[in-house]
mmCIF file of C-alpha atoms in Angstrom:
data_model
loop_
_atom_site.group_PDB
_atom_site.id
_atom_site.type_symbol
_atom_site.label_atom_id
_atom_site.label_comp_id
_atom_site.label_asym_id
_atom_site.label_seq_id
_atom_site.Cartn_x
_atom_site.Cartn_y
_atom_site.Cartn_z
ATOM 1 C CA GLN A 1 -19.295 36.938 -35.174
ATOM 2 C CA VAL A 2 -16.199 37.618 -33.239
ATOM 3 C CA HIS A 3 -13.724 34.819 -32.532
ATOM 4 C CA LEU A 4 -11.426 35.353 -29.564
ATOM 5 C CA VAL A 5 -8.251 33.296 -28.650
ATOM 6 C CA GLU A 6 -6.345 33.965 -25.395
ATOM 7 C CA SER A 7 -2.673 33.277 -24.891
ATOM 8 C CA GLY A 8 0.118 34.011 -22.527
ATOM 9 C CA GLY A 9 -0.985 32.039 -19.486
ATOM 10 C CA GLY A 10 1.286 29.704 -17.598
ATOM 11 C CA LEU A 11 3.027 29.049 -14.312
ATOM 12 C CA VAL A 12 4.627 31.855 -12.505
ATOM 13 C CA GLN A 13 5.952 32.363 -8.916
ATOM 14 C CA ALA A 14 4.177 34.737 -6.599
ATOM 15 C CA GLY A 15 5.424 38.183 -7.237
ATOM 16 C CA GLY A 16 6.131 37.520 -10.850
ATOM 17 C CA SER A 17 4.447 38.822 -14.009
ATOM 18 C CA LEU A 18 2.502 37.557 -17.038
ATOM 19 C CA ARG A 19 1.062 39.338 -20.083
ATOM 20 C CA LEU A 20 -2.139 37.815 -21.481
ATOM 21 C CA SER A 21 -3.148 38.500 -25.118
ATOM 22 C CA CYS A 22 -6.538 38.178 -26.650
ATOM 23 C CA ALA A 23 -6.480 38.000 -30.482
ATOM 24 C CA ALA A 24 -9.630 38.622 -32.330
ATOM 25 C CA SER A 25 -10.866 37.591 -35.799
ATOM 26 C CA GLY A 26 -13.969 37.878 -37.756
ATOM 27 C CA ARG A 27 -14.568 41.627 -36.994
ATOM 28 C CA SER A 28 -12.757 44.592 -36.151
ATOM 29 C CA LEU A 29 -12.686 45.225 -32.299
ATOM 30 C CA SER A 30 -12.640 48.847 -32.636
ATOM 31 C CA SER A 31 -16.322 49.161 -31.696
ATOM 32 C CA TYR A 32 -16.336 46.608 -28.953
ATOM 33 C CA VAL A 33 -15.622 46.961 -25.239
ATOM 34 C CA MET A 34 -13.059 44.289 -24.188
ATOM 35 C CA GLY A 35 -13.147 42.637 -20.893
ATOM 36 C CA TRP A 36 -11.153 40.023 -18.850
ATOM 37 C CA PHE A 37 -12.773 37.712 -16.469
ATOM 38 C CA ARG A 38 -11.453 34.842 -14.405
ATOM 39 C CA GLN A 39 -12.689 31.715 -12.765
ATOM 40 C CA ALA A 40 -10.885 29.931 -10.061
ATOM 41 C CA PRO A 41 -11.596 26.257 -9.222
ATOM 42 C CA GLY A 42 -14.908 26.009 -7.218
ATOM 43 C CA LYS A 43 -15.600 29.714 -7.708
ATOM 44 C CA GLU A 44 -17.867 31.640 -9.877
ATOM 45 C CA ARG A 45 -16.505 33.637 -12.730
ATOM 46 C CA GLU A 46 -15.480 37.199 -11.696
ATOM 47 C CA PHE A 47 -14.748 40.390 -13.433
ATOM 48 C CA VAL A 48 -11.089 41.439 -13.701
ATOM 49 C CA ALA A 49 -10.698 44.397 -15.928
ATOM 50 C CA ALA A 50 -12.379 46.171 -19.010
ATOM 51 C CA ILE A 51 -11.495 48.775 -21.533
ATOM 52 C CA SER A 52 -13.807 50.869 -23.709
ATOM 53 C CA TRP A 53 -13.572 50.695 -27.491
ATOM 54 C CA SER A 54 -11.503 53.942 -27.628
ATOM 55 C CA GLY A 55 -9.216 52.642 -24.970
ATOM 56 C CA ILE A 56 -9.815 55.950 -22.967
ATOM 57 C CA ARG A 57 -11.806 54.298 -20.186
ATOM 58 C CA THR A 58 -10.649 51.324 -18.030
ATOM 59 C CA TYR A 59 -12.302 49.614 -15.034
ATOM 60 C CA TYR A 60 -10.625 47.282 -12.620
ATOM 61 C CA ALA A 61 -11.794 44.961 -9.945
ATOM 62 C CA ASP A 62 -10.567 46.107 -6.601
ATOM 63 C CA SER A 63 -8.637 42.970 -6.064
ATOM 64 C CA VAL A 64 -6.340 43.706 -9.097
ATOM 65 C CA LYS A 65 -6.188 47.516 -9.061
ATOM 66 C CA GLY A 66 -2.650 48.779 -9.215
ATOM 67 C CA ARG A 67 -1.313 45.519 -10.243
ATOM 68 C CA PHE A 68 -3.004 44.587 -13.516
ATOM 69 C CA THR A 69 -3.216 46.901 -16.603
ATOM 70 C CA ILE A 70 -5.589 46.295 -19.458
ATOM 71 C CA SER A 71 -4.806 47.724 -22.918
ATOM 72 C CA ARG A 72 -5.739 47.282 -26.438
ATOM 73 C CA ASP A 73 -4.411 47.746 -29.974
ATOM 74 C CA ASN A 74 -7.277 48.129 -32.298
ATOM 75 C CA ALA A 75 -4.981 48.077 -35.279
ATOM 76 C CA GLU A 76 -3.771 44.718 -34.281
ATOM 77 C CA ASN A 77 -7.248 43.518 -33.214
ATOM 78 C CA THR A 78 -5.806 42.451 -29.901
ATOM 79 C CA ALA A 79 -6.404 43.217 -26.248
ATOM 80 C CA TYR A 80 -3.836 42.630 -23.475
ATOM 81 C CA LEU A 81 -3.778 42.165 -19.731
ATOM 82 C CA GLN A 82 -0.458 42.855 -18.016
ATOM 83 C CA MET A 83 -0.390 41.250 -14.631
ATOM 84 C CA ASN A 84 2.244 42.244 -12.139
ATOM 85 C CA SER A 85 2.872 41.305 -8.511
ATOM 86 C CA LEU A 86 0.896 38.167 -8.977
ATOM 87 C CA LYS A 87 -0.555 36.422 -5.820
ATOM 88 C CA LEU A 88 -1.636 32.867 -5.223
ATOM 89 C CA ASP A 89 -5.277 34.116 -5.306
ATOM 90 C CA ASP A 90 -4.843 35.147 -8.916
ATOM 91 C CA THR A 91 -4.710 31.547 -9.971
ATOM 92 C CA ALA A 92 -7.607 30.871 -12.349
ATOM 93 C CA VAL A 93 -8.708 30.366 -15.977
ATOM 94 C CA TYR A 94 -8.660 33.833 -17.581
ATOM 95 C CA TYR A 95 -11.119 34.662 -20.261
ATOM 96 C CA CYS A 96 -11.440 37.554 -22.621
ATOM 97 C CA ALA A 97 -14.676 38.837 -23.807
ATOM 98 C CA ALA A 98 -16.063 41.343 -26.312
ATOM 99 C CA GLY A 99 -19.271 43.354 -26.054
ATOM 100 C CA SER A 100 -21.011 46.143 -27.901
ATOM 101 C CA PRO A 101 -22.323 48.736 -25.551
ATOM 102 C CA SER A 102 -24.186 51.770 -26.749
ATOM 103 C CA SER A 103 -21.413 54.029 -25.486
ATOM 104 C CA ASP A 104 -17.709 54.257 -25.162
ATOM 105 C CA SER A 105 -17.588 52.774 -21.729
ATOM 106 C CA ALA A 106 -15.933 49.894 -19.728
ATOM 107 C CA ARG A 107 -18.377 47.319 -18.433
ATOM 108 C CA ASN A 108 -18.013 44.838 -15.650
ATOM 109 C CA GLN A 109 -20.953 42.591 -16.040
ATOM 110 C CA SER A 110 -20.571 39.477 -17.847
ATOM 111 C CA TYR A 111 -24.022 39.571 -19.413
ATOM 112 C CA GLU A 112 -22.848 42.670 -21.363
ATOM 113 C CA TYR A 113 -20.313 40.529 -23.286
ATOM 114 C CA ALA A 114 -21.567 38.550 -26.275
ATOM 115 C CA TYR A 115 -18.353 36.930 -27.271
ATOM 116 C CA TRP A 116 -15.916 34.746 -25.295
ATOM 117 C CA GLY A 117 -12.663 33.085 -25.670
ATOM 118 C CA LEU A 118 -11.974 29.647 -24.376
ATOM 119 C CA GLY A 119 -9.580 30.807 -21.658
ATOM 120 C CA THR A 120 -5.979 30.523 -20.644
ATOM 121 C CA GLN A 121 -4.789 29.048 -17.366
ATOM 122 C CA VAL A 122 -2.681 31.211 -14.951
ATOM 123 C CA THR A 123 -1.179 29.342 -12.084
ATOM 124 C CA VAL A 124 0.722 31.249 -9.360
ATOM 125 C CA SER A 125 2.897 29.186 -7.119
ATOM 126 C CA SER A 126 4.531 29.998 -3.768
#
């Protein structure tokens, strides 16, 4: 069982930056793909970014490409999401997730992730 806890959310002005963290306990994350998803009010949950268990491969939604960076520190059992140039549309609850694919790949489908955190709120104001 993997327990995930997100932190780092908050209120930021448009154009600002935030860094989200996802701390894991229960098992080492070194063999898990890590992903970030988000859900805005009235919208479905959507994929944001993913990183393979080695950290070599990353995958981003088009809406965040060039602005967000996903990373991981397997020694610290933590994943991160650096968010720059934030826009109003980035306002959402952000969730981290862990999955165990059969290969060292970054996945963008929520059904491929077995473990989820409770989320952290990110609010971007004008």
